[in-house]
Coordinates of C-alpha atoms and ligand atoms in Angstrom, one line a residue:
Chain A
M5 CA 0.0 0.0 0.0
K6 CA 1.4 3.3 -0.9
N7 CA 1.7 5.8 1.8
P8 CA 0.5 9.2 0.7
S9 CA 2.8 12.0 1.6
I10 CA 1.7 14.2 4.4
N11 CA 2.2 18.0 4.3
I12 CA 1.9 19.6 7.6
E13 CA 2.2 23.3 7.8
L14 CA 2.9 24.9 11.1
E15 CA 2.2 28.6 11.5
F16 CA 3.3 30.7 14.4
I17 CA 1.2 33.7 15.2
S18 CA 2.3 36.5 17.5
S19 CA -0.2 38.0 19.8
D20 CA 0.2 41.4 18.1
I21 CA -1.6 40.0 15.0
L22 CA -4.4 38.6 17.1
E23 CA -4.9 41.8 19.0
E24 CA -6.2 43.5 15.9
F25 CA -9.3 41.4 15.8
K26 CA -12.4 41.7 17.8
G27 CA -14.1 38.7 19.4
E28 CA -15.8 36.8 16.5
E29 CA -13.3 37.9 13.9
K30 CA -10.4 36.5 15.8
M31 CA -12.1 33.1 15.9
Q32 CA -12.9 33.1 12.2
Y33 CA -9.3 34.1 11.4
I34 CA -8.1 31.2 13.4
L35 CA -10.6 28.8 11.9
D36 CA -9.9 29.8 8.3
K37 CA -6.3 28.9 8.8
I38 CA -7.1 25.6 10.4
K39 CA -9.6 24.8 7.6
D40 CA -6.6 25.3 5.3
N41 CA -4.9 22.4 7.1
K42 CA -2.5 24.4 9.2
I43 CA -1.5 23.8 12.7
L44 CA -1.3 27.1 14.6
V45 CA 0.9 27.9 17.5
M46 CA -0.2 31.2 19.1
E47 CA 1.8 33.3 21.4
E48 CA -0.9 33.6 24.0
S49 CA -3.2 31.5 26.1
L50 CA -6.9 31.8 25.4
S51 CA -9.2 32.8 28.2
S52 CA -11.9 30.5 29.2
T53 CA -14.4 32.7 27.5
D54 CA -12.4 32.7 24.3
E55 CA -12.1 28.9 24.5
A56 CA -15.9 28.7 24.7
K57 CA -16.2 31.1 21.8
L58 CA -13.7 29.1 19.7
I59 CA -15.7 25.9 20.3
E60 CA -18.9 27.7 19.3
A61 CA -17.3 29.1 16.1
T62 CA -15.9 25.7 15.3
M63 CA -19.4 24.2 15.6
R64 CA -20.7 26.7 13.1
N65 CA -17.9 25.9 10.7
I66 CA -18.3 22.1 10.8
S67 CA -19.2 20.5 7.5
E68 CA -18.7 17.2 5.7
K69 CA -15.2 18.4 4.9
F70 CA -14.3 20.1 8.1
S71 CA -14.8 18.0 11.3
G72 CA -13.4 20.3 13.9
I73 CA -10.3 21.1 15.9
E74 CA -8.0 19.8 18.5
V75 CA -6.8 22.6 20.8
S76 CA -4.7 23.0 23.8
T77 CA -3.8 26.0 25.9
L78 CA -0.9 26.4 28.2
R79 CA -1.4 29.1 30.8
E80 CA 1.1 30.9 32.8
K81 CA 1.3 29.5 36.3
Q82 CA -0.2 32.5 38.1
E83 CA -2.1 34.7 35.8
N84 CA -2.6 37.2 38.6
G85 CA 0.8 36.9 40.2
I86 CA 2.8 40.0 41.1
R87 CA 5.3 39.5 38.2
E88 CA 2.5 39.0 35.7
T89 CA 0.6 42.1 37.0
I90 CA 3.7 44.2 36.6
I91 CA 4.4 42.9 33.1
K92 CA 0.8 43.6 32.1
L93 CA 0.9 47.1 33.6
L94 CA 4.0 47.8 31.4
G95 CA 2.0 46.6 28.4
G96 CA 3.9 43.3 28.0
K97 CA 2.6 39.8 27.4
T98 CA 2.7 37.3 30.2
G99 CA 3.1 34.4 27.8
G100 CA 1.2 31.2 27.6
L101 CA 0.8 29.3 24.4
T102 CA -2.1 27.8 22.4
V103 CA -1.8 25.0 19.8
I104 CA -4.8 24.5 17.5
G105 CA -5.1 22.2 14.5
P106 CA -7.7 20.4 12.4
S107 CA -8.9 17.2 14.1
K108 CA -8.5 15.3 10.8
L109 CA -4.8 16.0 10.9
I110 CA -4.2 15.7 14.6
K111 CA -4.7 12.4 16.3
Q112 CA -4.2 13.9 19.7
I113 CA -2.9 16.9 21.5
K114 CA -1.6 15.5 24.7
K115 CA -1.8 18.0 27.5
E116 CA 0.0 18.0 30.8
P117 CA 0.1 20.9 33.1
K118 CA 3.4 22.2 31.7
R119 CA 3.7 20.5 28.4
I120 CA 1.8 20.1 25.1
S121 CA 2.7 17.4 22.6
V122 CA 1.1 17.1 19.3
L123 CA 0.6 13.8 17.5
A124 CA -0.1 14.4 13.9
E125 CA -1.6 11.8 11.6
K126 CA -3.2 11.9 8.2
K127 CA -6.6 10.2 8.6
Q128 CA -8.0 9.3 5.2
S129 CA -11.6 10.1 4.8
D130 CA -13.7 7.6 2.8
S131 CA -14.0 10.1 0.0
E132 CA -10.3 10.4 -0.3
K133 CA -9.9 6.7 -0.3
N134 CA -12.3 6.3 -3.2
S135 CA -10.7 9.0 -5.3
E136 CA -7.4 7.3 -5.0
E137 CA -8.5 4.0 -6.4
Chain B
M24 CA -30.0 41.4 57.3
P25 CA -29.1 41.9 53.7
F26 CA -32.1 42.3 51.4
R27 CA -31.4 39.2 49.4
K28 CA -31.2 37.1 52.5
L29 CA -34.3 38.6 53.8
L30 CA -36.1 37.9 50.6
G31 CA -34.8 34.3 50.7
W32 CA -36.1 34.0 54.3
F33 CA -39.5 35.3 53.3
K34 CA -39.8 33.0 50.3
G35 CA -38.8 30.1 52.6
F36 CA -41.3 31.2 55.2
F37 CA -44.1 31.2 52.6
G38 CA -43.0 27.8 51.3
K39 CA -41.7 29.1 48.0
K40 CA -38.4 27.2 47.9
K41 CA -35.6 28.3 45.7
I42 CA -35.3 26.0 42.8
I43 CA -31.7 25.0 41.9
R44 CA -31.0 24.7 38.3
L45 CA -28.6 21.8 38.2
G46 CA -26.7 21.5 35.0
L47 CA -25.0 18.2 34.0
Y48 CA -22.0 19.0 31.9
G49 CA -19.2 17.0 30.3
P50 CA -17.9 15.5 27.1
P51 CA -20.0 13.1 25.0
N52 CA -20.5 9.6 26.5
A53 CA -19.3 10.6 30.0
G54 CA -22.7 9.3 31.4
K55 CA -24.6 12.6 31.9
T56 CA -28.0 11.2 30.8
T57 CA -27.5 7.9 32.6
L58 CA -26.9 10.0 35.8
A59 CA -29.8 12.4 35.1
N60 CA -32.1 9.4 34.7
K61 CA -30.8 7.8 37.9
I62 CA -31.5 11.0 39.9
S63 CA -34.8 11.6 38.2
I64 CA -36.1 8.0 38.5
D65 CA -35.0 7.9 42.2
W66 CA -37.2 10.9 43.1
T67 CA -39.9 11.2 40.4
G68 CA -40.0 7.7 38.9
E69 CA -39.5 9.1 35.4
P70 CA -36.4 9.3 33.2
V71 CA -35.0 12.4 31.6
G72 CA -33.6 11.3 28.2
T73 CA -32.2 8.5 26.1
V74 CA -28.9 6.9 26.8
S75 CA -26.7 5.5 24.0
E76 CA -23.1 4.2 23.4
V77 CA -23.2 6.4 20.3
P78 CA -21.7 9.8 21.2
H79 CA -23.9 12.9 20.9
E80 CA -27.1 11.1 21.8
T81 CA -28.3 14.2 23.6
R82 CA -28.5 17.0 21.1
E83 CA -30.9 19.3 22.9
V84 CA -31.0 20.2 26.5
Q85 CA -33.3 17.8 28.4
K86 CA -35.1 19.2 31.3
K87 CA -36.8 17.6 34.3
E88 CA -38.4 20.3 36.5
R89 CA -39.2 20.3 40.2
V90 CA -37.3 17.2 41.2
I91 CA -37.5 17.1 45.0
V92 CA -34.5 15.4 46.6
K93 CA -34.5 14.7 50.4
V94 CA -31.1 14.6 51.9
G95 CA -30.1 14.8 55.5
G96 CA -33.5 16.1 56.7
R97 CA -33.5 18.8 54.0
K98 CA -35.5 19.1 50.9
I99 CA -33.9 20.4 47.8
V100 CA -35.9 21.3 44.7
M101 CA -34.0 21.0 41.5
N102 CA -34.5 21.5 37.8
L103 CA -32.3 18.9 36.2
L104 CA -30.7 20.1 33.0
D105 CA -29.1 17.3 31.0
M106 CA -26.8 19.0 28.5
P107 CA -25.5 17.8 25.2
G108 CA -21.9 16.6 25.4
I109 CA -19.4 19.3 24.6
S110 CA -16.6 18.6 22.1
T111 CA -14.3 20.4 19.7
K112 CA -14.9 18.1 16.8
I113 CA -17.8 16.2 15.2
D114 CA -17.1 13.9 12.4
F115 CA -20.1 12.4 10.7
E116 CA -18.0 9.5 9.5
E117 CA -17.6 8.4 13.1
F118 CA -21.4 7.7 13.2
L119 CA -21.1 5.5 10.1
Q120 CA -19.3 3.0 12.3
Y121 CA -22.4 2.6 14.4
G122 CA -24.4 1.6 11.4
F123 CA -26.0 4.9 10.5
S124 CA -26.7 5.6 6.9
A125 CA -24.7 8.5 5.4
E126 CA -27.7 10.7 5.4
D127 CA -28.6 10.0 9.1
A128 CA -25.0 10.4 10.1
K129 CA -24.8 13.8 8.5
Q130 CA -28.1 14.8 10.1
R131 CA -26.9 13.6 13.5
A132 CA -23.6 15.6 13.1
K133 CA -25.5 18.7 12.2
E134 CA -27.8 18.4 15.2
A135 CA -24.8 17.7 17.4
T136 CA -23.1 20.9 16.5
K137 CA -26.2 22.8 17.5
G138 CA -26.3 20.9 20.7
V139 CA -22.8 21.9 21.6
I140 CA -23.6 25.5 21.1
E141 CA -26.7 25.2 23.2
A142 CA -24.8 23.6 26.0
I143 CA -22.2 26.4 25.9
K144 CA -25.0 29.1 26.0
W145 CA -26.5 27.5 29.0
L146 CA -23.3 27.8 31.0
E147 CA -24.5 31.1 32.3
N148 CA -27.9 29.8 33.3
V149 CA -27.2 27.1 35.8
D150 CA -27.0 27.5 39.6
T151 CA -24.9 24.5 40.3
A152 CA -22.9 22.3 37.8
L153 CA -22.1 18.6 37.9
V154 CA -19.1 18.1 35.6
I155 CA -19.2 14.4 34.6
M156 CA -16.1 12.7 33.6
D157 CA -15.5 9.1 32.6
S158 CA -13.0 7.9 35.2
T159 CA -11.4 5.4 32.7
K160 CA -10.2 8.3 30.5
D161 CA -7.6 11.0 30.7
P162 CA -9.4 13.9 32.5
Y163 CA -6.9 16.5 31.5
T164 CA -8.6 17.5 28.2
Q165 CA -9.3 20.9 26.8
V166 CA -13.0 20.3 26.9
N167 CA -13.0 19.6 30.6
I168 CA -10.7 22.6 31.2
T169 CA -12.9 24.9 29.1
I170 CA -16.1 23.8 31.0
L171 CA -14.5 24.2 34.4
G172 CA -12.9 27.5 33.5
N173 CA -16.1 29.0 32.3
L174 CA -18.0 27.9 35.4
E175 CA -15.3 29.2 37.6
A176 CA -15.3 32.6 35.9
R177 CA -19.0 32.8 36.7
N178 CA -18.6 31.6 40.3
I179 CA -21.0 28.7 39.7
P180 CA -20.5 25.9 42.3
I181 CA -18.9 22.9 40.7
I182 CA -19.1 19.2 41.7
I183 CA -16.9 16.9 39.6
V184 CA -18.4 13.5 39.2
A185 CA -15.9 10.7 38.6
N186 CA -18.3 8.4 36.8
K187 CA -18.1 4.7 35.8
I188 CA -16.3 3.6 38.9
D189 CA -17.9 0.1 38.3
L190 CA -15.5 -0.4 35.4
P191 CA -12.2 -2.3 36.2
D192 CA -9.9 0.3 34.6
S193 CA -11.6 3.2 36.4
N194 CA -9.0 5.6 37.9
A195 CA -10.8 8.3 39.9
K196 CA -7.5 9.4 41.4
W197 CA -6.4 10.7 38.0
I198 CA -9.3 13.1 38.1
E199 CA -8.5 14.2 41.7
E200 CA -4.9 14.9 40.7
A201 CA -6.0 16.9 37.7
F202 CA -8.5 19.1 39.4
P203 CA -7.7 19.3 43.1
Q204 CA -9.5 22.6 43.6
H205 CA -13.0 21.1 43.3
P206 CA -15.0 18.7 45.3
I207 CA -15.1 15.3 43.6
V208 CA -17.5 12.4 44.1
R209 CA -16.8 8.9 42.8
I210 CA -20.0 7.2 41.5
S211 CA -21.4 4.8 39.0
G212 CA -24.5 6.4 37.4
L213 CA -25.2 3.0 35.9
T214 CA -25.2 0.9 39.1
G215 CA -26.1 3.8 41.3
S216 CA -23.2 3.1 43.7
N217 CA -22.2 6.0 46.0
I218 CA -25.2 8.1 44.7
E219 CA -25.9 9.2 48.2
D220 CA -22.5 10.9 48.3
L221 CA -23.6 12.9 45.3
Y222 CA -26.8 14.0 46.9
N223 CA -24.9 15.1 50.0
A224 CA -22.4 17.0 47.9
I225 CA -25.3 18.8 46.0
A226 CA -26.9 19.7 49.4
K227 CA -23.5 21.0 50.7
H228 CA -22.2 22.9 47.7
S229 CA -25.3 24.3 45.9
K230 CA -26.2 27.9 46.2
Ligands
LIG12 N1 -20.0 1.0 33.0 C1 -20.7 2.2 33.0 N2 -21.2 2.7 31.9 C2 -21.9 3.8 31.9 C3 -22.0 4.6 33.1 N3 -22.7 5.7 32.9 C4 -23.0 5.7 31.5 N4 -22.5 4.6 31.0 C5 -22.5 4.2 29.5 O1 -21.9 5.1 28.8 C6 -22.5 5.4 27.5 C7 -22.9 6.8 27.4 O2 -23.9 7.1 28.4 P1 -24.9 8.4 28.3 O3 -25.5 8.6 29.6 O4 -25.7 8.4 27.0 O5 -23.7 9.5 28.1 P2 -23.9 11.1 27.9 O6 -22.9 11.8 28.7 O7 -25.3 11.5 28.2 O8 -23.6 11.2 26.3 P3 -24.1 12.3 25.2 O9 -25.6 12.5 25.4 O10 -23.7 11.7 23.9 O11 -23.3 13.6 25.5 C8 -23.7 4.4 27.5 O12 -23.4 3.2 26.9 C9 -23.9 4.1 29.0 O13 -24.6 2.9 29.3 C10 -21.4 4.0 34.3 O14 -21.5 4.6 35.5 N5 -20.8 2.8 34.2
LIG13 MG1 -26.7 12.4 27.0

C-alpha cells in the first residue's frame, strides 16, 4: 500500500496579530487557517471565554469536509501573580501558548500541566480513499 | 440582614423554595444522561432522556423540572438540565461505524453541532454544575478545562463527578490529581453506587 505523503504546515502567530481582531473575527481568522490544514501555534493563552467562543465558532464551521479542531492552551502559572501584573501594567505579554489544528490532521494533542505534545496523523476520509482508487 | 437574605427567608417562610438549576456538563459519553435518569427516577419515577453508546445522543438540553430530593432532613428542589456533550470536533464518518446511513450520520452531526452551542450558551444559566467525567479516561482534556474555566469565571459551584467507577480500569485518582481545587464524588451512574455521596455534595455545595 502506498503511503500518501503528508504535508503539515505549522504557523506561528504573534499576539500582536491577534490583537487586531475583535471577538468573533479572531475566531474566524483562526478557523480559516485551520480549515486550510494548518496547525497554529499562538503566542498567547486563550481565556476560558475565548475557548468557549472558539468551540462555538468551530461548531458553526463544521461541514462534511471540516470535522473540527484539536486545541490545547498552556497558561502561565499564576495569571494574577505580582510578576504578571507588573508585566501587564507595562504593556507586556505574560506568555502562555495555544496550539490548534484540524482534528483530521491531529490524532491527539496531549496535555500535561506544563507540556503540550502534538501527535499528527493523516486520517484518510472515505471520499479520499475512493478518489485514490 | 441583607435584602437578598431577607427575601430568601420570606420565600422560605411562605413555602416558596428556591429551585436549583442543576446543569449536567461534560464531554459526550461521560454518562450525563445515565446519571440524570438515575437522579430523576430515584425521586420522580420518570427518566429524563435516552442513553446510548453512540456519542452525541443528547443533542438538545433535556429538562426535568421540580425534582424534589430529600437529603439529611433537608428538601432540595431542582430543575435537572441534562446537557448535550461538549466537544471540539464532530465527524459524521464516526457515526457510520455505528451503522447509521450516510444521510442519518450527516443529520446527526448537524444536530450535534447545534447541541454543543446550546450547552455552551446554558453555561450562564445554571446555579450548580455537575461536571461528569469518565474515570477510565484522561481527564486533563481541553473540553474539561474549558467547561471548568467558564463555570469558575461565573462563580458557579462545581461538583466533579468521577463516573463509571464500576469499570475495572476506572481511575478516579487521576481526576482528583488533575482538578484538586474542586469537590469530587466517585460514583457509577449505571449501578447507582455512591449516589448518596452525590446528593450530600449537592446539598452541601449548591447555592
Ligand atoms: N459501565 C458504566 N457505563 C456507563 C455509566 N454511565 C454511563 N455509561 C454508559 O456510557 C454510555 C454513554 O452514556 P450516556 O448517559 O448516554 O452519556 P452522555 O454523557 O449523556 O452522552 P451524550 O448525550 O452523547 O453527551 C452508555 O453506553 C452508558 O450505558 C457508568 O456509570 N458505568
Ligand atoms: Mg446524553
